[in-house]
Amino acid sequence: MMPHSPAEPGDKRPDLGGEADRRLDGVPHLFIFGTPGTVGGAATKIRDIVRLLKDWVPITLVAPSIELLKHPAAQRFAKGTGVRMILRKDLPRRARGVACVICETDFFTSGWAMRVREMGLRLVFSNDMMWEFPGEREAARSGLVNRVLFVSEGQRRKFAGIYDGTEQVLVPNYVEPDDFPFRERRGPDFVIGRLSRPDPGKYPADFPVFYEELGLDHARFRVQSWTDELRRIYAWHRFGPHWELLAPDKVPAARFLQSLTLFVYPLGHRVLESWGRAVVEAMLTGAVPVVPEGHQFHDFISPGHTGFIFSAFAQCREAVHVLRRDERYRQHVAREAAAFARDRLCNPAVHRRLWARALSFEPPP
Amino acid sequence: MTSGDVLPWSVAVGQREREAALNLAASIRAAGAFATLHVLTDATIPGCECYDWMGLEPDNGFRYLAYLKGAVSKLPCEHLLFLDPWHRFFSRPAQLSAVCALSPVHLPLEGPLLEHPAAAGTYGMPAPEASALLRGCGLKPPHYFARPVFMMVRRSAVDCVFSLGHEFRERCRSHGTEVAGALALAYVVQMLCANPEAHRAENRRDLWLPAESLRPDELEQLESGPPGLQRAIQLLALPSAVYFGPRGTESCLEAGA
């Protein structure tokens, strides 16, 4: 039996603009492969896309395992949005529509790429990382992937050799702005911190030294997504009382980011960010981003206006000290960053049009 | 902090290096710098705490990482200070363990890598090539030259130093380049220090310098005269430890050792 989302497209939905409306009307059903959650770029991306599109196209979420299907955060989300969640094995034999696969590492080796095509679905793949998944190259070469989505030009370049024969669409990430309300930072409390998925690769080898060498008196450091593995890796460092190391999901992301004055985000030497959801989330809340060059942050940070991009430690320290000394300037940058994130990066109408383009196909002849 | 938190160790294999270690140990005692010099060696050296060198091959300088992780880290001390035997101590070092600053490891950074005349000899390749390898393995410029002859490691960071050094070696190998342990250690210290300025040799002139960085009159002051108040005052402005380098032979940590 064909699964249906309770949230079918209705008459009351806002107008997207004629062409985008027509395009989404042409998508009979959207199966999103992946699990919504509150930690990590892919899980949060799925949350935001579902909420962005659910009133325009019927959606079913397809989880890869019973553990993820039953995860309380996923269940709460499904209940709250009214979107149905099923396991891959519960998919119908035949269906019309699009399978949008978001950052599912086992998708090509599990045989589901072929099965999805055999069901009659178009396969749209969004890797979201800067490395290829097992079987991805072979699937692309054999024509299993109808369309590939990239979140940035940098990511597109990285995968150019794999997807040269596949239709490509650039769809930058969307973050639901209302989830990350702006808060003006006032007063002497100066907090530096970061949030990411609990992946040790996201942290530079010298992480705690990096914050401490900034040389800020009476600053506090807050980090969320700290795990036992990170504790072992940085066991050589003595974390003083000015450090607060929080477990993943300990505090809701928005509340955590609102507590930071600056989002200082040095990254591990093996990591290349494809976009940077956490940075945009921080900007929305009014935490000024101070991020390293060599990633995709220049897509949304204008140095000195909506944040800072540093090429070396000395530049980072200088930026941080300027922001510490000049509260009015810092507040100005924070407001500019938040406004840019809300109006330009996370504009829902713009993103619906992008997704309409990403998910619609000409009907088969 | 005093030098009591710091355990000095060295490697001396063969008669020339043993003689160098003997002289180093004598200068350490004369300066009152440390109680004992611990040496991995192939024959007993009077006045040193000696350990079997286990016959490890030089492995392009990487055997020192193996000694650090496999042997020296078992000794009970918070900071482990590797001293190439071709050092001499002239006074007791002050605030020695503070030399790590906030980092878990310290090597004196001697200036821009691309401009240092000793870089090619130490790393066994032209400085631009060394710099390209550092960059390719994630170390952002500016890159500094560091000769790994005076290296302090916090004991709790030994595993981290070892793995980062070998990760660098393997990544370079995967691109067809065999690197010297000296370059790997320069990589490690710069990856772990965040702020290279805190590790510039010039910032701790009172602690360590290579002999070629001293003026002839400064060297003369270090070498001259019996201990006394006046000499002690003169020494305040000069380094406690001076690296003279191997005379007529390759340093144990340099490329190809």
Coordinates of C-alpha atoms in Angstrom, one line a residue:
Chain A
M1 CA 0.0 0.0 0.0
M2 CA 1.2 3.4 -0.9
P3 CA 2.2 5.4 2.3
H4 CA 0.7 8.8 2.5
S5 CA 1.7 11.8 4.5
P6 CA -1.3 13.3 6.4
A7 CA -0.1 16.6 5.3
E8 CA -1.2 16.6 1.7
P9 CA -0.8 19.8 -0.3
G10 CA -3.7 22.0 0.5
D11 CA -5.4 25.1 -0.8
K12 CA -4.1 27.3 2.0
R13 CA -0.4 27.0 1.2
P14 CA 1.3 30.3 0.3
D15 CA 2.0 31.0 -3.3
L16 CA 5.6 30.1 -4.3
G17 CA 5.5 31.8 -7.6
G18 CA 3.8 30.0 -10.5
E19 CA 6.6 27.9 -11.9
A20 CA 7.8 26.6 -8.5
D21 CA 4.2 25.7 -7.6
R22 CA 3.7 23.8 -10.8
R23 CA 7.0 22.0 -10.3
L24 CA 6.2 20.8 -6.8
D25 CA 2.7 19.8 -8.0
G26 CA 4.4 17.5 -10.4
V27 CA 6.1 15.6 -7.6
P28 CA 3.5 12.9 -6.6
H29 CA 5.3 11.9 -3.5
L30 CA 8.6 12.6 -1.8
F31 CA 10.4 9.9 0.1
I32 CA 13.2 11.3 2.2
F33 CA 15.8 8.7 3.1
G34 CA 17.4 9.7 6.4
T35 CA 16.4 10.4 10.0
P36 CA 15.5 13.8 11.5
G37 CA 17.3 14.7 14.7
T38 CA 18.8 17.5 16.7
V39 CA 22.5 16.7 16.4
G40 CA 24.5 16.7 13.2
G41 CA 24.2 18.4 9.9
A42 CA 22.2 15.7 8.0
A43 CA 19.7 15.1 10.8
T44 CA 19.0 18.8 11.3
K45 CA 18.8 19.4 7.5
I46 CA 16.1 16.7 7.2
R47 CA 14.1 18.4 10.0
D48 CA 14.3 21.7 8.2
I49 CA 13.5 20.4 4.7
V50 CA 10.5 18.4 5.9
R51 CA 9.0 21.5 7.6
L52 CA 9.9 23.6 4.5
L53 CA 8.1 21.4 2.0
K54 CA 5.5 19.4 3.9
D55 CA 2.6 21.7 2.9
W56 CA 3.6 21.5 -0.8
V57 CA 4.3 17.9 -1.4
P58 CA 3.4 14.7 0.4
I59 CA 6.4 13.4 2.3
T60 CA 7.4 10.0 3.8
L61 CA 10.5 9.7 5.9
V62 CA 12.5 6.5 5.4
A63 CA 14.7 5.4 8.3
P64 CA 17.6 3.0 7.7
S65 CA 17.1 1.1 11.1
I66 CA 14.6 0.5 13.8
E67 CA 16.9 2.2 16.3
L68 CA 16.7 5.4 14.3
L69 CA 13.1 5.1 13.6
K70 CA 12.3 4.7 17.3
H71 CA 14.6 7.4 18.4
P72 CA 12.6 9.8 20.7
A73 CA 13.7 12.9 18.8
A74 CA 12.6 11.3 15.5
Q75 CA 9.3 10.1 16.9
R76 CA 8.6 13.6 18.4
F77 CA 9.4 15.2 15.1
A78 CA 7.2 12.8 13.2
K79 CA 4.3 13.3 15.6
G80 CA 4.8 17.1 15.6
T81 CA 4.8 17.5 11.9
G82 CA 2.4 14.7 11.0
V83 CA 4.9 13.2 8.6
R84 CA 4.9 9.5 8.4
M85 CA 8.1 7.6 9.1
I86 CA 8.7 4.0 7.9
L87 CA 11.6 1.6 7.5
R88 CA 13.1 0.9 4.1
K89 CA 11.6 -2.6 4.1
D90 CA 8.1 -1.1 4.5
L91 CA 8.4 0.8 1.2
P92 CA 5.8 -0.2 -1.4
R93 CA 6.8 -2.3 -4.3
R94 CA 5.8 0.4 -6.8
A95 CA 5.5 4.1 -6.3
R96 CA 5.6 7.4 -8.2
G97 CA 7.6 10.3 -7.1
V98 CA 11.1 11.0 -5.9
A99 CA 13.5 9.4 -3.5
C100 CA 15.7 12.1 -2.0
V101 CA 18.6 10.4 -0.2
I102 CA 20.4 12.6 2.3
C103 CA 23.8 11.6 3.6
E104 CA 23.0 7.9 4.0
T105 CA 26.4 6.3 3.9
D106 CA 25.2 2.7 3.3
F107 CA 22.7 3.5 0.6
F108 CA 24.7 2.3 -2.4
T109 CA 26.2 -0.8 -0.8
S110 CA 22.9 -1.9 0.7
G111 CA 21.3 -2.5 -2.7
W112 CA 18.6 0.2 -2.0
A113 CA 19.7 2.4 -4.8
M114 CA 18.7 -0.2 -7.3
R115 CA 15.5 -1.1 -5.5
V116 CA 14.4 2.5 -5.3
R117 CA 14.8 2.7 -9.1
E118 CA 13.0 -0.5 -9.6
M119 CA 10.1 0.9 -7.5
G120 CA 9.7 3.5 -10.2
L121 CA 11.1 6.4 -8.2
R122 CA 13.6 9.0 -9.4
L123 CA 16.7 9.0 -7.3
V124 CA 18.0 12.4 -6.1
F125 CA 21.2 12.1 -4.0
S126 CA 22.6 14.6 -1.6
N127 CA 25.9 13.5 -0.1
D128 CA 26.4 16.6 2.1
M129 CA 29.9 15.7 3.0
M130 CA 33.2 16.2 1.3
W131 CA 34.1 12.6 0.8
E132 CA 32.4 9.9 -1.3
F133 CA 30.4 7.1 0.2
P134 CA 31.1 3.5 -0.6
G135 CA 29.6 2.6 -3.9
E136 CA 28.7 6.2 -4.7
R137 CA 31.1 6.5 -7.7
E138 CA 29.9 3.2 -9.2
A139 CA 26.2 4.2 -8.8
A140 CA 26.8 7.5 -10.4
R141 CA 28.7 6.0 -13.3
S142 CA 26.0 3.3 -13.9
G143 CA 23.3 6.0 -14.1
L144 CA 21.4 5.0 -10.9
V145 CA 21.4 8.5 -9.7
N146 CA 19.1 10.7 -11.6
R147 CA 20.2 13.9 -10.1
V148 CA 22.8 15.0 -7.6
L149 CA 22.5 17.9 -5.1
F150 CA 25.3 20.0 -3.9
V151 CA 25.3 22.4 -1.0
S152 CA 28.1 24.6 -2.3
E153 CA 30.3 25.2 -5.3
G154 CA 33.2 23.8 -3.3
Q155 CA 31.4 20.6 -2.8
R156 CA 30.4 20.4 -6.5
R157 CA 34.1 20.8 -7.5
K158 CA 35.1 18.1 -5.0
F159 CA 32.8 15.6 -6.7
A160 CA 33.3 16.8 -10.3
G161 CA 35.1 13.6 -11.2
I162 CA 32.3 11.4 -10.0
Y163 CA 29.3 13.1 -11.3
D164 CA 30.4 14.5 -14.6
G165 CA 27.6 12.7 -16.4
T166 CA 24.9 13.3 -13.9
E167 CA 22.5 16.3 -13.7
Q168 CA 23.6 18.6 -10.9
V169 CA 21.6 21.1 -8.9
L170 CA 23.1 23.5 -6.3
V171 CA 20.8 23.7 -3.2
P172 CA 22.5 25.4 -0.3
N173 CA 21.4 24.3 3.1
Y174 CA 18.3 25.7 4.7
V175 CA 18.1 26.4 8.4
E176 CA 14.7 27.2 9.9
P177 CA 15.3 30.7 11.2
D178 CA 12.6 30.7 13.8
D179 CA 14.4 27.8 15.5
F180 CA 17.3 30.1 16.3
P181 CA 16.0 33.5 17.6
F182 CA 18.4 36.4 17.8
R183 CA 19.5 37.6 21.2
E184 CA 21.4 40.8 21.8
R185 CA 24.6 40.2 23.9
R186 CA 25.2 42.9 26.5
G187 CA 27.4 43.3 29.4
P188 CA 30.8 42.0 30.5
D189 CA 30.1 38.2 30.1
F190 CA 32.3 37.1 27.1
V191 CA 31.8 33.5 26.0
I192 CA 33.6 31.8 23.3
G193 CA 32.4 28.4 22.1
R194 CA 31.4 26.0 19.4
L195 CA 28.8 23.4 18.5
S196 CA 29.2 20.5 16.0
R197 CA 28.4 16.8 15.8
P198 CA 30.5 14.8 18.2
D199 CA 33.2 14.0 15.6
P200 CA 36.8 14.3 16.8
G201 CA 37.8 15.2 13.2
K202 CA 35.9 18.4 13.7
Y203 CA 38.4 19.6 16.3
P204 CA 42.0 20.7 15.6
A205 CA 44.8 18.8 17.2
D206 CA 45.5 21.8 19.4
F207 CA 41.9 22.6 20.2
P208 CA 42.0 23.6 23.8
V209 CA 45.3 25.4 23.3
F210 CA 43.8 27.4 20.5
Y211 CA 41.1 28.9 22.7
E212 CA 43.5 29.5 25.6
E213 CA 46.2 31.1 23.5
L214 CA 43.7 33.8 22.5
G215 CA 44.8 35.4 25.7
L216 CA 41.4 36.7 26.9
D217 CA 41.1 37.6 30.5
H218 CA 37.9 36.4 32.2
A219 CA 36.5 34.8 29.2
R220 CA 34.6 31.5 29.4
F221 CA 34.7 28.7 26.9
R222 CA 31.7 26.6 26.2
V223 CA 31.7 23.5 23.9
Q224 CA 28.7 21.3 23.2
S225 CA 29.0 17.8 21.8
W226 CA 31.9 16.8 24.0
T227 CA 32.2 13.0 24.4
D228 CA 34.4 10.4 26.1
E229 CA 36.3 10.0 22.9
L230 CA 37.2 13.7 22.9
R231 CA 38.0 13.6 26.6
R232 CA 40.5 10.8 25.8
I233 CA 42.0 12.6 22.9
Y234 CA 42.6 15.8 24.9
A235 CA 43.5 14.1 28.1
W236 CA 46.8 15.9 27.9
H237 CA 45.1 19.3 28.6
R238 CA 44.1 20.6 32.0
F239 CA 40.7 22.1 31.5
G240 CA 40.3 24.8 34.1
P241 CA 37.1 26.1 35.7
H242 CA 36.6 28.6 32.8
W243 CA 35.8 25.6 30.5
E244 CA 32.3 24.1 30.2
L245 CA 32.3 20.9 28.1
L246 CA 28.7 19.7 27.4
A247 CA 27.6 16.4 26.1
P248 CA 25.8 16.2 22.8
D249 CA 22.3 17.6 22.9
K250 CA 22.8 18.6 26.6
V251 CA 21.3 22.0 25.9
P252 CA 18.9 22.8 23.0
A253 CA 21.1 24.1 20.1
A254 CA 19.5 27.5 20.0
R255 CA 19.8 28.1 23.7
F256 CA 23.4 27.0 23.6
L257 CA 24.3 29.2 20.7
Q258 CA 22.5 32.2 22.3
S259 CA 24.8 31.8 25.3
L260 CA 27.9 32.4 23.1
T261 CA 29.3 35.8 22.3
L262 CA 31.6 34.5 19.6
F263 CA 31.3 31.2 17.6
V264 CA 35.0 30.5 17.2
Y265 CA 35.4 27.4 15.0
P266 CA 38.9 26.1 14.4
L267 CA 38.6 22.8 12.5
G268 CA 40.6 19.6 12.3
H269 CA 43.2 19.2 9.6
R270 CA 41.4 16.3 8.0
V271 CA 38.0 18.0 7.8
L272 CA 36.7 20.1 4.9
E273 CA 33.3 21.6 5.5
S274 CA 30.8 21.4 2.6
W275 CA 28.7 24.3 4.0
G276 CA 28.5 24.9 7.8
R277 CA 25.1 24.7 9.3
A278 CA 26.3 25.3 12.8
V279 CA 27.9 28.6 11.7
V280 CA 24.7 29.8 10.1
E281 CA 22.7 28.7 13.2
A282 CA 25.1 30.7 15.3
M283 CA 24.8 33.7 13.1
L284 CA 21.0 33.6 13.4
T285 CA 21.2 33.8 17.2
G286 CA 23.7 36.7 17.1
A287 CA 26.9 34.8 17.9
V288 CA 29.6 36.4 15.7
P289 CA 31.3 33.7 13.6
V290 CA 35.1 33.6 13.6
V291 CA 36.0 30.7 11.3
P292 CA 39.0 29.4 9.3
E293 CA 39.5 29.9 5.7
G294 CA 39.7 27.0 3.3
H295 CA 36.1 25.8 3.7
Q296 CA 32.9 27.2 2.2
F297 CA 32.3 30.0 4.8
H298 CA 33.1 32.7 2.3
D299 CA 29.8 31.9 0.7
F300 CA 28.1 33.5 3.7
I301 CA 30.6 35.5 5.7
S302 CA 31.7 38.9 4.6
P303 CA 34.8 39.5 6.7
G304 CA 34.4 42.4 9.1
H305 CA 30.7 42.7 8.3
T306 CA 29.0 39.4 9.1
G307 CA 31.9 37.6 10.8
F308 CA 35.6 36.9 10.4
I309 CA 37.6 34.4 8.4
F310 CA 41.1 33.7 9.5
S311 CA 44.1 32.2 7.7
A312 CA 46.3 31.9 10.7
F313 CA 46.0 32.0 14.5
A314 CA 47.3 35.5 14.8
Q315 CA 44.5 36.8 12.6
C316 CA 41.9 35.0 14.7
R317 CA 43.3 36.4 17.9
E318 CA 43.3 39.9 16.5
A319 CA 39.7 39.6 15.4
V320 CA 38.6 38.2 18.7
H321 CA 40.4 41.0 20.6
V322 CA 38.8 43.7 18.4
L323 CA 35.4 42.2 19.1
R324 CA 36.2 42.1 22.8
R325 CA 37.3 45.7 23.0
D326 CA 34.6 47.2 20.9
E327 CA 31.2 46.1 22.1
R328 CA 29.2 48.3 19.8
Y329 CA 31.1 47.1 16.8
R330 CA 30.6 43.5 17.9
Q331 CA 26.8 44.1 18.4
H332 CA 26.7 45.6 14.9
V333 CA 28.4 42.6 13.3
A334 CA 26.1 40.3 15.2
R335 CA 23.0 42.0 14.0
E336 CA 24.3 42.1 10.4
A337 CA 25.2 38.4 10.5
A338 CA 21.8 37.5 11.9
A339 CA 20.0 39.7 9.3
F340 CA 22.0 38.2 6.5
A341 CA 21.4 34.7 7.7
R342 CA 17.7 35.3 8.1
D343 CA 16.9 37.3 5.0
R344 CA 19.4 35.9 2.5
L345 CA 20.6 32.5 3.6
C346 CA 17.5 31.1 5.2
N347 CA 14.7 32.7 3.2
P348 CA 12.0 30.0 3.0
A349 CA 10.5 31.2 -0.3
V350 CA 13.8 31.1 -2.0
H351 CA 14.6 27.6 -0.7
R352 CA 11.2 26.2 -1.7
R353 CA 11.9 27.4 -5.3
L354 CA 15.4 25.7 -5.1
W355 CA 13.8 22.5 -3.9
A356 CA 11.1 22.6 -6.5
R357 CA 13.8 22.7 -9.1
A358 CA 15.8 20.0 -7.3
L359 CA 12.9 17.5 -7.0
S360 CA 10.8 18.0 -10.2
F361 CA 11.3 15.9 -13.3
E362 CA 9.7 16.1 -16.7
P363 CA 7.0 13.4 -16.9
P364 CA 8.3 10.3 -18.7
P365 CA 7.3 10.3 -22.4
Chain B
M1 CA 58.0 25.4 38.2
T2 CA 61.5 24.1 38.7
S3 CA 63.5 21.6 36.6
G4 CA 62.3 19.0 39.2
D5 CA 59.2 18.5 37.0
V6 CA 61.4 17.8 34.0
L7 CA 63.3 14.6 33.2
P8 CA 66.1 15.0 30.7
W9 CA 66.9 12.2 28.3
S10 CA 69.1 11.5 25.4
V11 CA 70.3 8.9 23.0
A12 CA 74.0 8.1 22.5
V13 CA 75.1 5.3 20.3
G14 CA 78.7 4.8 19.3
Q15 CA 81.8 6.3 20.9
R16 CA 81.4 9.8 19.6
E17 CA 77.9 10.2 20.8
R18 CA 78.7 8.6 24.2
E19 CA 81.5 11.1 24.6
A20 CA 79.2 13.9 23.8
A21 CA 76.6 12.6 26.3
L22 CA 79.4 12.4 28.9
N23 CA 80.3 16.0 28.4
L24 CA 76.6 17.0 28.4
A25 CA 76.0 15.2 31.7
A26 CA 79.1 16.9 33.2
S27 CA 77.8 20.3 32.1
I28 CA 74.4 19.5 33.5
R29 CA 75.9 18.7 36.9
A30 CA 78.2 21.7 36.9
A31 CA 75.3 24.0 36.1
G32 CA 73.1 22.3 38.7
A33 CA 70.4 21.9 36.0
F34 CA 69.2 18.4 36.7
A35 CA 70.0 15.5 39.0
T36 CA 70.6 12.9 36.3
L37 CA 70.7 12.6 32.5
H38 CA 68.9 9.5 31.3
V39 CA 70.5 8.0 28.2
L40 CA 69.5 5.2 25.9
T41 CA 72.9 3.9 24.8
D42 CA 75.0 0.9 23.7
A43 CA 77.5 1.1 26.5
T44 CA 77.6 2.5 30.0
I45 CA 78.4 6.2 30.3
P46 CA 79.7 7.3 33.7
G47 CA 77.5 9.7 35.6
C48 CA 74.4 8.9 33.5
E49 CA 71.4 6.7 34.1
C50 CA 71.8 4.3 31.2
Y51 CA 69.3 2.1 29.4
D52 CA 69.7 -0.4 26.7
W53 CA 69.2 1.2 23.3
M54 CA 67.5 -2.0 22.1
G55 CA 69.4 -1.8 18.8
L56 CA 66.7 0.2 17.1
E57 CA 67.5 1.2 13.5
P58 CA 67.7 5.0 13.0
D59 CA 64.5 4.8 10.8
N60 CA 65.2 8.2 9.3
G61 CA 65.1 9.8 12.8
F62 CA 61.7 8.2 13.8
R63 CA 63.3 5.9 16.4
Y64 CA 63.3 8.8 18.8
L65 CA 59.5 8.8 18.7
A66 CA 59.6 5.0 19.4
Y67 CA 62.0 5.6 22.4
L68 CA 59.7 8.4 23.6
K69 CA 56.6 6.3 23.6
G70 CA 58.0 2.9 24.3
A71 CA 60.6 3.7 27.0
V72 CA 61.0 7.2 28.2
S73 CA 57.3 7.8 28.9
K74 CA 57.4 5.0 31.5
L75 CA 59.7 7.1 33.6
P76 CA 57.8 9.0 36.4
C77 CA 58.0 12.7 35.5
E78 CA 55.5 15.2 34.2
H79 CA 57.7 16.7 31.4
L80 CA 60.2 14.8 29.3
L81 CA 63.0 16.8 27.8
F82 CA 64.9 15.3 24.9
L83 CA 68.5 16.7 24.6
D84 CA 70.6 15.9 21.7
P85 CA 74.0 14.9 23.2
W86 CA 75.7 17.9 21.4
H87 CA 74.4 20.3 24.0
R88 CA 76.2 22.1 26.8
F89 CA 74.6 23.6 29.9
F90 CA 76.1 26.8 31.3
S91 CA 73.5 27.6 34.0
R92 CA 70.5 26.3 35.7
P93 CA 67.4 26.9 33.5
A94 CA 64.6 28.9 35.0
Q95 CA 60.9 28.1 34.5
L96 CA 61.8 25.2 32.3
S97 CA 58.5 23.4 32.1
A98 CA 56.8 26.7 31.4
V99 CA 58.5 26.6 28.0
C100 CA 55.6 24.5 26.7
A101 CA 53.4 27.5 27.3
L102 CA 49.8 26.2 27.0
S103 CA 50.8 23.5 24.6
P104 CA 51.7 19.9 25.5
V105 CA 55.0 20.0 23.5
H106 CA 57.7 22.5 22.8
L107 CA 60.5 22.7 20.2
P108 CA 62.2 26.1 19.8
L109 CA 61.0 27.6 16.5
E110 CA 64.0 29.3 15.0
G111 CA 62.4 31.5 12.3
P112 CA 60.6 31.2 9.0
L113 CA 61.2 27.8 7.4
L114 CA 61.8 29.1 3.9
E115 CA 64.6 31.5 5.1
H116 CA 66.5 29.2 7.4
P117 CA 69.9 28.1 6.1
A118 CA 69.8 24.8 8.1
A119 CA 66.4 23.7 6.9
A120 CA 67.5 21.7 3.9
G121 CA 70.3 19.9 5.9
T122 CA 68.0 19.1 8.8
Y123 CA 65.0 17.9 6.8
G124 CA 66.9 16.3 3.9
M125 CA 64.9 18.3 1.3
P126 CA 64.7 21.8 0.1
A127 CA 62.7 24.1 2.4
P128 CA 59.9 24.8 -0.1
E129 CA 59.3 21.1 -0.5
A130 CA 59.2 20.7 3.3
S131 CA 56.8 23.6 3.5
A132 CA 54.6 22.1 0.8
L133 CA 54.4 18.8 2.7
L134 CA 53.5 20.6 5.9
R135 CA 50.8 22.5 4.2
G136 CA 49.5 19.4 2.4
C137 CA 49.1 17.7 5.8
G138 CA 47.0 20.5 7.2
L139 CA 49.5 22.9 8.8
K140 CA 48.6 26.4 7.7
P141 CA 51.5 28.8 7.1
P142 CA 53.5 30.6 8.3
H143 CA 55.8 27.6 8.8
Y144 CA 58.8 27.7 11.1
F145 CA 62.1 25.9 11.2
A146 CA 62.6 23.7 14.2
R147 CA 65.5 21.3 14.8
P148 CA 64.4 18.6 17.1
V149 CA 67.3 18.6 19.4
F150 CA 65.7 20.2 22.5
M151 CA 62.2 18.9 22.8
M152 CA 59.9 19.0 25.7
V153 CA 56.8 16.8 25.8
R154 CA 54.2 16.6 28.5
R155 CA 54.1 13.0 29.5
S156 CA 50.3 12.8 29.0
A157 CA 50.7 14.0 25.4
V158 CA 53.3 11.3 24.3
D159 CA 50.7 9.2 22.5
C160 CA 49.3 12.3 20.8
V161 CA 52.8 13.3 19.7
F162 CA 53.6 9.8 18.5
S163 CA 50.4 9.4 16.5
L164 CA 50.5 12.8 14.9
G165 CA 54.2 12.3 13.8
H166 CA 53.4 8.9 12.3
E167 CA 50.2 10.2 10.6
F168 CA 52.4 12.9 8.9
R169 CA 54.9 10.2 7.8
E170 CA 52.2 8.0 6.4
R171 CA 50.4 10.8 4.6
C172 CA 53.7 11.9 3.0
R173 CA 54.5 8.3 2.1
S174 CA 51.1 8.0 0.4
H175 CA 52.3 10.8 -1.9
G176 CA 55.6 9.1 -2.5
T177 CA 57.8 11.0 -0.1
E178 CA 59.8 9.6 2.7
V179 CA 60.2 12.3 5.4
A180 CA 62.8 12.7 8.1
G181 CA 61.7 12.4 11.8
A182 CA 63.0 16.0 12.2
L183 CA 60.3 17.3 9.8
A184 CA 57.6 15.2 11.4
L185 CA 58.5 16.6 14.8
A186 CA 58.4 20.2 13.4
Y187 CA 55.0 19.3 12.1
V188 CA 53.8 17.9 15.4
V189 CA 54.9 20.9 17.5
Q190 CA 53.3 23.4 15.1
M191 CA 50.1 21.4 14.9
L192 CA 49.8 21.3 18.7
C193 CA 50.9 24.8 19.6
A194 CA 48.1 27.0 18.1
N195 CA 50.2 30.1 18.6
P196 CA 53.7 29.6 17.2
E197 CA 54.9 32.9 18.6
A198 CA 54.8 31.3 22.1
H199 CA 57.5 28.9 20.9
R200 CA 59.9 31.2 19.2
A201 CA 63.5 30.5 20.3
E202 CA 64.1 34.2 20.5
N203 CA 61.4 34.6 23.2
R204 CA 63.4 32.3 25.5
R205 CA 67.0 33.4 24.8
D206 CA 67.6 32.7 28.5
L207 CA 66.9 29.0 27.9
W208 CA 68.2 27.7 24.6
L209 CA 69.9 28.7 21.4
P210 CA 72.0 27.1 18.8
A211 CA 75.7 28.3 19.0
E212 CA 75.4 29.9 15.5
S213 CA 72.8 32.3 16.9
L214 CA 75.2 33.7 19.5
R215 CA 77.8 36.4 18.9
P216 CA 81.4 35.5 19.4
D217 CA 81.6 37.7 22.5
E218 CA 78.6 35.9 23.9
L219 CA 80.1 32.5 23.3
E220 CA 83.3 33.8 24.9
Q221 CA 81.4 34.9 28.0
L222 CA 79.8 31.5 28.3
E223 CA 83.0 29.6 28.0
S224 CA 85.2 31.9 30.1
G225 CA 86.1 32.0 33.7
P226 CA 85.3 30.0 36.8
P227 CA 81.9 30.3 38.4
G228 CA 81.3 33.4 40.5
L229 CA 78.9 36.2 41.1
Q230 CA 80.0 38.3 38.3
R231 CA 79.9 35.5 35.8
A232 CA 76.5 34.4 37.1
I233 CA 75.2 37.9 36.4
Q234 CA 76.6 37.8 32.9
L235 CA 75.0 34.5 32.2
L236 CA 71.5 35.8 33.1
A237 CA 71.3 37.3 29.6
L238 CA 72.6 34.2 27.9
P239 CA 71.1 30.8 27.3
S240 CA 71.3 28.0 29.9
A241 CA 71.7 25.4 27.2
V242 CA 73.6 25.9 23.9
Y243 CA 73.4 23.5 21.0
F244 CA 76.7 23.1 19.3
G245 CA 75.7 20.5 16.8
P246 CA 77.6 17.4 15.9
R247 CA 81.2 18.2 15.1
G248 CA 82.2 16.5 11.9
T249 CA 79.3 14.0 11.9
E250 CA 75.5 14.0 11.4
S251 CA 73.3 14.8 14.3
C252 CA 71.3 11.9 15.6
L253 CA 68.0 13.6 14.7
E254 CA 68.9 14.9 11.3
A255 CA 67.8 13.5 8.1
G256 CA 69.2 10.1 7.2
A257 CA 70.4 9.3 10.8

